[in-house]
Coordinates of C-alpha atoms in Angstrom, one line a residue:
M1 CA -32.0 7.1 18.6
G2 CA -29.3 4.5 18.0
I3 CA -26.7 4.6 15.2
L4 CA -28.5 1.7 13.4
E5 CA -31.8 3.7 13.3
K6 CA -29.9 6.8 12.1
I7 CA -28.3 4.8 9.3
S8 CA -31.7 3.3 8.2
E9 CA -33.3 6.8 8.3
I10 CA -30.6 8.2 6.0
E11 CA -30.8 5.2 3.7
K12 CA -34.6 5.7 3.4
E13 CA -34.0 9.4 2.7
I14 CA -31.5 8.7 0.0
A15 CA -33.9 6.2 -1.6
R16 CA -36.8 8.6 -1.8
T17 CA -34.8 11.6 -3.0
Q18 CA -34.9 12.2 -6.7
K19 CA -31.5 12.5 -8.4
N20 CA -31.2 15.8 -10.3
K21 CA -29.2 19.0 -10.3
A22 CA -31.1 20.6 -7.4
T23 CA -30.8 17.7 -5.0
E24 CA -27.1 16.7 -5.7
Y25 CA -25.7 18.7 -2.8
H26 CA -28.4 17.3 -0.4
L27 CA -27.5 13.8 -1.5
G28 CA -23.8 14.4 -1.2
L29 CA -24.3 15.6 2.4
L30 CA -26.5 12.6 3.2
K31 CA -23.8 10.2 1.8
A32 CA -21.2 11.9 4.0
K33 CA -23.4 11.5 7.1
L34 CA -24.0 7.8 6.2
A35 CA -20.3 7.1 5.9
K36 CA -19.7 8.9 9.2
Y37 CA -22.2 6.8 11.1
R38 CA -21.0 3.6 9.5
S39 CA -17.4 4.2 10.6
Q40 CA -18.8 4.8 14.1
L41 CA -20.6 1.5 14.0
L42 CA -17.3 -0.3 13.1
E43 CA -15.4 1.1 16.1
P44 CA -15.6 -1.3 19.0
S45 CA -17.5 0.0 22.1
K46 CA -15.4 1.4 24.9
K47 CA -16.9 -0.8 27.5
G48 CA -14.5 -3.7 28.3
G49 CA -16.4 -7.0 28.5
D50 CA -15.2 -10.6 28.9
K51 CA -12.7 -11.6 26.3
G52 CA -14.3 -14.0 23.8
E53 CA -12.7 -16.7 21.8
G54 CA -10.1 -15.2 19.3
F55 CA -11.3 -15.1 15.7
D56 CA -8.4 -13.9 13.6
V57 CA -5.6 -16.2 12.6
L58 CA -1.9 -15.4 12.6
K59 CA -0.8 -14.3 9.1
S60 CA 1.6 -16.8 7.5
G61 CA 2.8 -17.8 4.1
D62 CA 3.4 -15.5 1.1
A63 CA -0.1 -14.3 0.6
R64 CA -3.5 -14.4 2.4
V65 CA -6.8 -15.2 0.7
A66 CA -10.2 -15.0 2.5
L67 CA -13.2 -17.1 1.5
I68 CA -16.4 -15.2 1.8
G69 CA -19.9 -16.3 0.9
F70 CA -23.4 -17.1 2.1
P71 CA -23.8 -20.3 4.2
S72 CA -23.8 -23.7 2.3
V73 CA -22.1 -22.6 -1.0
G74 CA -19.1 -24.9 -0.6
K75 CA -16.4 -22.8 1.1
S76 CA -15.4 -25.6 3.5
T77 CA -15.4 -28.2 0.6
L78 CA -13.1 -25.9 -1.4
L79 CA -10.7 -25.5 1.5
S80 CA -10.6 -29.3 2.1
T81 CA -10.0 -29.9 -1.6
L82 CA -7.3 -27.3 -2.2
T83 CA -5.4 -27.7 1.1
H84 CA -4.4 -30.6 3.4
T85 CA -6.7 -29.1 6.1
H86 CA -10.0 -30.7 6.8
S87 CA -12.9 -28.3 7.4
E88 CA -16.2 -29.7 8.6
A89 CA -18.7 -29.7 5.7
A90 CA -22.4 -30.8 6.0
S91 CA -25.7 -30.2 4.3
Y92 CA -26.9 -27.7 6.9
E93 CA -26.1 -24.0 7.1
F94 CA -23.4 -22.5 9.5
T95 CA -21.4 -25.8 9.7
T96 CA -18.3 -23.6 10.1
L97 CA -18.4 -21.3 13.1
T98 CA -14.9 -19.9 13.5
C99 CA -12.1 -19.1 11.1
I100 CA -10.3 -22.2 9.8
P101 CA -6.9 -21.6 8.1
G102 CA -5.4 -23.9 5.4
V103 CA -2.3 -23.6 3.2
I104 CA -2.3 -24.0 -0.6
E105 CA 1.1 -25.1 -1.9
Y106 CA 1.3 -23.9 -5.5
R107 CA 4.4 -23.1 -7.6
G108 CA 6.6 -23.1 -4.5
A109 CA 4.5 -20.5 -2.7
N110 CA 2.5 -21.0 0.5
I111 CA -0.8 -19.2 0.1
Q112 CA -2.9 -19.0 3.3
L113 CA -6.6 -19.7 2.7
L114 CA -9.1 -18.7 5.4
D115 CA -12.4 -20.5 5.6
L116 CA -14.7 -18.0 7.2
P117 CA -18.3 -18.6 8.5
G118 CA -21.1 -17.8 6.1
I119 CA -22.3 -14.2 5.9
I120 CA -25.9 -13.3 6.1
E121 CA -27.7 -10.1 5.1
G122 CA -27.1 -7.4 7.7
A123 CA -23.6 -8.8 8.6
A124 CA -22.1 -5.3 8.5
Q125 CA -24.4 -4.4 11.5
G126 CA -23.0 -7.4 13.4
K127 CA -25.6 -10.1 12.6
G128 CA -24.3 -13.7 12.8
R129 CA -20.7 -12.7 13.8
G130 CA -20.6 -10.7 10.6
R131 CA -18.3 -8.0 11.9
Q132 CA -15.6 -10.4 12.9
V133 CA -15.8 -12.2 9.6
I134 CA -15.5 -8.9 7.6
A135 CA -12.7 -7.7 9.9
V136 CA -10.6 -10.8 9.0
A137 CA -11.4 -10.2 5.3
R138 CA -9.9 -6.7 5.5
T139 CA -6.5 -8.2 6.4
A140 CA -6.4 -10.5 3.4
D141 CA -4.6 -9.8 0.1
L142 CA -7.5 -11.2 -2.0
V143 CA -11.1 -12.0 -1.5
L144 CA -12.5 -15.2 -2.9
M145 CA -16.2 -14.7 -3.1
M146 CA -17.9 -18.1 -3.2
L147 CA -21.3 -18.1 -5.0
D148 CA -23.8 -20.8 -5.8
A149 CA -24.3 -21.0 -9.6
T150 CA -27.8 -22.3 -9.0
K151 CA -28.9 -19.2 -7.1
P152 CA -29.9 -15.8 -8.5
Y153 CA -27.4 -13.0 -9.3
V154 CA -28.8 -10.9 -6.4
H155 CA -26.7 -12.9 -3.9
R156 CA -23.6 -11.4 -5.4
Q157 CA -24.9 -7.9 -5.1
L158 CA -25.9 -8.4 -1.5
L159 CA -22.4 -9.7 -0.6
E160 CA -20.8 -6.7 -2.4
K161 CA -23.1 -4.3 -0.6
E162 CA -22.2 -5.8 2.8
L163 CA -18.4 -5.5 2.1
E164 CA -18.9 -2.1 0.6
S165 CA -20.6 -0.7 3.7
V166 CA -17.6 -1.6 5.9
G167 CA -15.1 0.0 3.7
I168 CA -13.9 -2.9 1.5
R169 CA -13.7 -1.8 -2.1
L170 CA -13.5 -4.7 -4.6
N171 CA -11.6 -4.6 -7.9
K172 CA -11.4 -0.8 -7.8
P173 CA -8.3 1.4 -8.0
K174 CA -7.6 4.0 -5.3
P175 CA -9.2 7.4 -6.2
N176 CA -6.5 9.7 -7.5
I177 CA -7.3 12.6 -5.1
Y178 CA -4.6 14.5 -3.1
F179 CA -6.0 15.5 0.3
K180 CA -4.2 17.1 3.2
V181 CA -5.6 18.8 6.3
K182 CA -3.9 22.1 7.1
K183 CA -3.7 24.4 10.2
G184 CA -5.2 27.4 8.5
G185 CA -5.9 29.2 5.2
G186 CA -9.3 27.8 4.4
L187 CA -10.0 25.4 1.6
S188 CA -7.7 25.3 -1.5
F189 CA -9.5 23.4 -4.3
N190 CA -7.9 22.4 -7.6
S191 CA -8.4 19.9 -10.4
T192 CA -6.3 18.8 -13.3
C193 CA -9.3 17.6 -15.4
Q194 CA -12.9 18.5 -16.0
L195 CA -15.1 17.5 -13.1
T196 CA -18.6 16.4 -14.0
K197 CA -19.8 14.6 -10.8
I198 CA -18.7 17.1 -8.1
D199 CA -17.8 20.7 -7.7
E200 CA -16.1 23.0 -5.1
K201 CA -19.4 23.8 -3.2
M202 CA -20.1 20.1 -2.7
V203 CA -16.5 19.4 -1.6
Q204 CA -16.8 22.2 0.9
M205 CA -20.1 20.8 2.3
I206 CA -18.7 17.3 2.7
L207 CA -15.6 18.6 4.5
H208 CA -17.8 20.7 6.8
E209 CA -19.7 17.6 7.7
Y210 CA -16.4 16.1 9.0
K211 CA -15.6 19.4 10.7
I212 CA -12.7 20.1 8.4
F213 CA -12.4 23.8 7.4
N214 CA -8.7 24.1 6.3
A215 CA -7.6 21.6 3.7
E216 CA -5.9 21.2 0.3
V217 CA -7.8 19.1 -2.2
L218 CA -6.5 18.2 -5.7
F219 CA -8.5 16.0 -8.1
R220 CA -6.4 14.3 -10.7
E221 CA -9.3 12.4 -12.1
D222 CA -13.1 12.8 -12.4
C223 CA -14.3 11.3 -9.1
T224 CA -17.7 11.0 -7.4
P225 CA -18.6 12.3 -3.9
D226 CA -18.4 8.7 -2.6
E227 CA -14.8 8.5 -3.7
L228 CA -13.9 11.8 -2.0
I229 CA -15.5 10.5 1.3
D230 CA -13.3 7.4 1.0
V231 CA -10.2 9.5 0.7
I232 CA -11.2 11.8 3.7
L233 CA -11.9 8.8 5.9
A234 CA -8.7 7.0 4.8
N235 CA -9.7 3.7 6.3
R236 CA -10.8 2.0 3.1
V237 CA -9.2 -1.2 1.9
Y238 CA -8.9 -1.8 -1.9
L239 CA -8.8 -5.5 -2.6
P240 CA -8.8 -7.7 -5.7
C241 CA -11.8 -10.0 -5.7
L242 CA -12.4 -13.3 -7.6
Y243 CA -16.0 -14.5 -8.0
V244 CA -16.0 -18.3 -7.8
Y245 CA -19.2 -20.0 -8.9
N246 CA -19.6 -23.4 -7.3
K247 CA -22.0 -26.3 -8.2
I248 CA -21.7 -25.9 -12.0
D249 CA -22.5 -29.6 -12.3
Q250 CA -26.2 -28.8 -11.5
I251 CA -26.8 -26.2 -14.3
S252 CA -26.8 -26.3 -18.1
I253 CA -23.6 -25.8 -20.2
Q254 CA -25.0 -22.6 -21.8
E255 CA -25.4 -21.1 -18.3
V256 CA -21.9 -22.1 -17.3
D257 CA -20.6 -20.5 -20.5
R258 CA -22.5 -17.2 -19.7
I259 CA -21.2 -17.1 -16.1
A260 CA -17.6 -17.9 -17.1
R261 CA -17.5 -15.0 -19.5
Q262 CA -18.3 -12.4 -16.8
P263 CA -15.3 -10.3 -15.6
H264 CA -13.3 -11.6 -12.5
S265 CA -15.4 -14.9 -12.6
V266 CA -14.3 -18.5 -12.4
V267 CA -16.7 -21.5 -12.5
V268 CA -15.8 -24.6 -10.5
S269 CA -17.4 -27.7 -9.0
C270 CA -15.8 -28.8 -5.7
N271 CA -17.8 -32.0 -5.6
M272 CA -16.6 -33.3 -9.0
K273 CA -13.3 -31.4 -8.8
L274 CA -13.9 -29.5 -12.0
N275 CA -11.7 -26.5 -13.1
L276 CA -9.8 -26.3 -9.8
D277 CA -6.4 -26.1 -11.5
Y278 CA -7.6 -23.1 -13.5
L279 CA -8.8 -21.5 -10.3
L280 CA -5.3 -21.8 -8.8
E281 CA -3.7 -20.2 -12.0
I282 CA -6.1 -17.2 -11.8
L283 CA -5.5 -16.9 -8.0
W284 CA -1.7 -16.7 -8.7
E285 CA -2.3 -14.0 -11.3
Y286 CA -4.6 -11.9 -9.1
L287 CA -2.2 -12.1 -6.2
S288 CA 0.5 -10.9 -8.6
L289 CA 3.2 -13.2 -7.2
I290 CA 6.5 -13.9 -9.0
R291 CA 9.3 -16.5 -8.4
V292 CA 12.9 -15.4 -8.4
Y293 CA 15.7 -18.0 -8.2
T294 CA 19.1 -17.4 -6.8
K295 CA 22.5 -18.6 -8.1
K296 CA 25.9 -19.1 -6.4
P297 CA 29.0 -18.2 -8.5
G298 CA 30.2 -21.3 -10.5
Q299 CA 27.1 -23.4 -9.6
P300 CA 23.8 -24.1 -11.3
P301 CA 20.7 -22.1 -10.1
D302 CA 18.8 -23.4 -7.2
F303 CA 15.4 -24.1 -8.8
D304 CA 14.0 -26.0 -5.8
D305 CA 13.9 -23.1 -3.3
G306 CA 12.8 -19.9 -5.1
L307 CA 12.0 -16.5 -3.5
I308 CA 8.3 -15.6 -3.7
L309 CA 7.9 -11.9 -4.2
R310 CA 5.3 -9.4 -5.7
K311 CA 5.2 -8.1 -9.2
G312 CA 7.3 -5.0 -9.8
V313 CA 10.0 -5.7 -7.2
T314 CA 13.6 -4.6 -7.8
V315 CA 17.0 -6.3 -7.0
E316 CA 16.9 -4.3 -3.7
H317 CA 13.8 -6.3 -2.6
V318 CA 15.5 -9.5 -3.6
C319 CA 18.5 -8.5 -1.3
H320 CA 16.1 -7.7 1.6
S321 CA 14.3 -11.1 1.3
I322 CA 17.7 -12.9 1.6
H323 CA 19.2 -10.8 4.4
R324 CA 18.6 -7.1 5.4
T325 CA 22.3 -6.2 5.4
L326 CA 22.9 -7.5 1.9
A327 CA 21.5 -4.4 0.0
A328 CA 24.1 -2.1 1.5
Q329 CA 26.9 -4.4 0.5
L330 CA 25.7 -5.1 -3.0
K331 CA 28.2 -4.2 -5.8
Y332 CA 26.1 -5.4 -8.8
A333 CA 23.8 -8.3 -9.8
L334 CA 23.9 -10.7 -12.8
V335 CA 20.4 -11.5 -14.1
W336 CA 19.2 -14.2 -16.5
G337 CA 15.6 -14.1 -17.7
T338 CA 12.9 -12.0 -19.4
S339 CA 13.6 -8.8 -17.6
T340 CA 17.0 -8.3 -19.4
K341 CA 18.0 -7.5 -23.0
Y342 CA 20.6 -10.4 -23.0
S343 CA 21.5 -13.1 -20.5
P344 CA 23.4 -12.6 -18.2
Q345 CA 23.0 -8.9 -17.9
R346 CA 24.9 -6.9 -15.2
V347 CA 22.4 -4.7 -13.4
G348 CA 22.2 -2.2 -10.5
I349 CA 20.1 -2.3 -7.4
N350 CA 17.0 -0.6 -9.0
H351 CA 16.6 -3.2 -11.8
T352 CA 13.0 -4.7 -11.9
V353 CA 12.9 -8.5 -12.0
N354 CA 10.3 -10.6 -13.7
D355 CA 8.8 -14.0 -13.0
E356 CA 11.3 -16.9 -13.0
D357 CA 14.4 -14.7 -13.3
V358 CA 17.7 -16.1 -12.0
V359 CA 19.7 -13.6 -9.9
Q360 CA 23.3 -13.8 -8.8
L361 CA 24.3 -11.1 -6.3
I362 CA 28.0 -9.8 -6.2
K363 CA 29.1 -8.1 -3.0
K364 CA 31.6 -5.3 -2.6

């Protein structure tokens, strides 16, 4: 019996089991088995075959965005419209067969946009080069999920399910669970809040499924068995995701309004170039990028060539992005902008900078 058959057997078993108090341990165990088989499926086979054509692209720019969607939803058209790269677009499915990179130049940042081939149902099992496509998506900072506004909502759920089954969690925070495998001493289980979805017995059963008998587990929030499995496997990727609905020129204005009000959703039309500027604004926000400008003593700030950093960075990160030896030589910094009480403010190395701040670094 192959891994795929085992997975489908367990999925059927989960589907036909009633959810109640008596079956929750059984379900928890089945979910643990399912996650175990799925992670085995993702590991490449040990047999060395001929090397195929490379699929992944070298990471470049300040951030990386992966375009994921079913065939013929307008991914290549979006890439060609937003970047200077031409990606072949035609009215038949699977026009794009490999990963095509493009660069969006926006607010001084270079954002790498990857046009990936369309995903079909069963991609997580390797159908239609699905595994390579999803492996590239795991390395991105943000997933842009392209959807056809004229098609039913079930398409979005299918795509989410495919990504979910290979360990990509969309728009979810990391579960706040402390987990550490120990040499001995059995299972030490604690929680700082009331647990309603899981208890010590179930934690023990799930850990036994992974042959872990000595561990320390601390729940800091009310989590589900699935989230505990994610923490145990420790190979999950938590990515922000934007749902981009294309072809809005083919549906009614009421429908456009309804879709646009859904969380994490943006409506666009690549053909008529509608709402693409707003898409870039939201993209910038989701990537949580900021610009920091530098200033030499006695000269105006250099507004042409800013540093592109992530939200929440400190003066130390600014030093590192200029030169790695600079942080050790820093005496203090002068900052103009919204992160200070008055401008210029003299700050230390741990001061957090905001978007469009001007920083002048003073060495010892």
